[in-house]
Amino acid sequence: MMGQAVDTRSLPVMPFGPFTLRPFAGDQLMLVRVEAPAGAKTPAHAHPHEQMCLVISGRLRFRIGDEERVLGPFEAIHIPSGMEHEAEALEAVVFYDIFHPVREDYLERLAASDECA
């Protein structure tokens, strides 16, 4: 059985504060295209999902635990399950988040926003 191919720029939008998320889920893995303007921030949070982030354009500052890193194009970071983290767009940014397992909360939010449209 063949998987599914998509143009991530055309996936349904899930607004998330100043961030525009476009989730794409498999059975056990989720890819999320994220776009954000300069200054967009996530609050400090943790979740049970293992996460990786790959910046495509712009710059993104991460705090993971007590460490801070700035990522630019084609740089990636790993966030272990349960680790507190936050991010800030230092300039307009496009990046991809990868989650394992799938973020069911994102799928539920996307379904709810589709129902309201």
Coordinates of C-alpha atoms in Angstrom, one line a residue:
M1 CA 0.0 0.0 0.0
M2 CA 1.3 3.4 -0.9
G3 CA 1.3 6.4 1.4
Q4 CA -0.1 9.8 0.7
A5 CA 1.8 12.7 -0.9
V6 CA 0.7 16.3 -0.3
D7 CA 1.8 19.9 -0.9
T8 CA 2.1 21.1 2.7
R9 CA 1.4 24.7 1.6
S10 CA -2.1 23.5 0.6
L11 CA -3.1 21.6 3.7
P12 CA -6.1 22.8 5.8
V13 CA -5.1 25.7 8.1
M14 CA -5.4 25.4 11.9
P15 CA -4.9 28.9 13.4
F16 CA -3.1 28.7 16.7
G17 CA -2.7 32.3 18.1
P18 CA -0.2 34.1 15.8
F19 CA 0.9 30.8 14.3
T20 CA -0.6 29.2 11.2
L21 CA -0.4 25.4 11.4
R22 CA -1.0 22.9 8.6
P23 CA -1.0 19.3 10.1
F24 CA -0.5 16.2 8.1
A25 CA -0.9 12.9 10.1
G26 CA 0.0 9.3 9.5
D27 CA -0.9 6.4 11.8
Q28 CA 1.9 7.1 14.3
L29 CA 3.7 10.3 13.2
M30 CA 2.6 13.9 12.5
L31 CA 4.2 16.6 10.4
V32 CA 3.1 20.2 10.9
R33 CA 4.0 23.1 8.6
V34 CA 4.1 26.2 10.7
E35 CA 4.3 29.9 9.6
A36 CA 4.6 32.8 12.0
P37 CA 5.3 36.5 11.9
A38 CA 8.3 38.1 13.7
G39 CA 7.6 38.3 17.5
A40 CA 5.2 35.3 17.6
K41 CA 5.8 33.3 20.8
T42 CA 4.6 30.0 22.3
P43 CA 4.1 29.9 26.1
A44 CA 6.3 27.5 28.0
H45 CA 4.7 24.1 27.8
A46 CA 5.4 20.4 27.8
H47 CA 3.6 17.5 26.2
P48 CA 4.0 13.7 26.1
H49 CA 5.0 13.8 22.4
E50 CA 8.6 13.6 21.2
Q51 CA 9.2 16.5 18.9
M52 CA 11.6 17.7 16.2
C53 CA 11.6 21.1 14.5
L54 CA 13.3 21.9 11.2
V55 CA 13.5 25.6 10.2
I56 CA 13.0 26.3 6.5
S57 CA 13.3 30.1 6.5
G58 CA 13.7 32.8 9.1
R59 CA 15.1 32.4 12.6
L60 CA 13.5 30.8 15.7
R61 CA 14.7 31.0 19.3
F62 CA 14.1 27.9 21.4
R63 CA 14.3 27.4 25.1
I64 CA 14.4 23.7 26.1
G65 CA 14.7 23.2 29.8
D66 CA 17.5 25.6 30.8
E67 CA 19.2 25.8 27.4
E68 CA 18.5 28.4 24.7
R69 CA 19.3 28.0 21.0
V70 CA 18.7 30.1 17.9
L71 CA 17.9 28.1 14.7
G72 CA 18.2 29.4 11.2
P73 CA 17.4 27.8 7.8
F74 CA 17.9 24.0 7.6
E75 CA 18.8 23.7 11.3
A76 CA 16.9 21.3 13.4
I77 CA 16.3 20.6 17.1
H78 CA 15.0 17.6 19.1
I79 CA 12.7 18.1 22.1
P80 CA 12.3 15.0 24.3
S81 CA 8.9 13.9 25.5
G82 CA 7.8 15.8 28.6
M83 CA 10.5 18.5 28.4
E84 CA 9.4 22.1 29.0
H85 CA 10.1 24.3 26.0
E86 CA 9.0 27.5 24.3
A87 CA 9.8 29.2 21.0
E88 CA 9.9 32.8 19.6
A89 CA 10.1 33.9 16.0
L90 CA 12.9 36.4 15.7
E91 CA 11.8 37.2 12.2
A92 CA 9.0 35.8 9.9
V93 CA 9.6 32.1 10.0
V94 CA 8.5 28.9 8.3
F95 CA 9.3 25.6 10.0
Y96 CA 8.2 22.0 10.3
D97 CA 7.4 20.3 13.6
I98 CA 7.4 16.5 13.7
F99 CA 5.6 14.7 16.5
H100 CA 5.4 11.1 17.7
P101 CA 2.9 10.0 18.5
V102 CA 0.3 11.9 16.5
R103 CA -1.1 15.0 18.3
E104 CA -4.7 14.0 18.6
D105 CA -5.5 17.4 20.1
Y106 CA -4.4 19.1 16.8
L107 CA -6.6 16.7 14.8
E108 CA -9.6 17.5 17.1
R109 CA -8.9 21.3 16.8
L110 CA -8.6 21.0 13.0
A111 CA -11.9 19.1 12.8
A112 CA -13.6 21.7 15.0
S113 CA -12.3 24.5 12.8
D114 CA -13.5 22.7 9.7
E115 CA -16.9 22.3 11.2
C116 CA -17.1 26.0 11.9
A117 CA -16.0 27.1 8.4

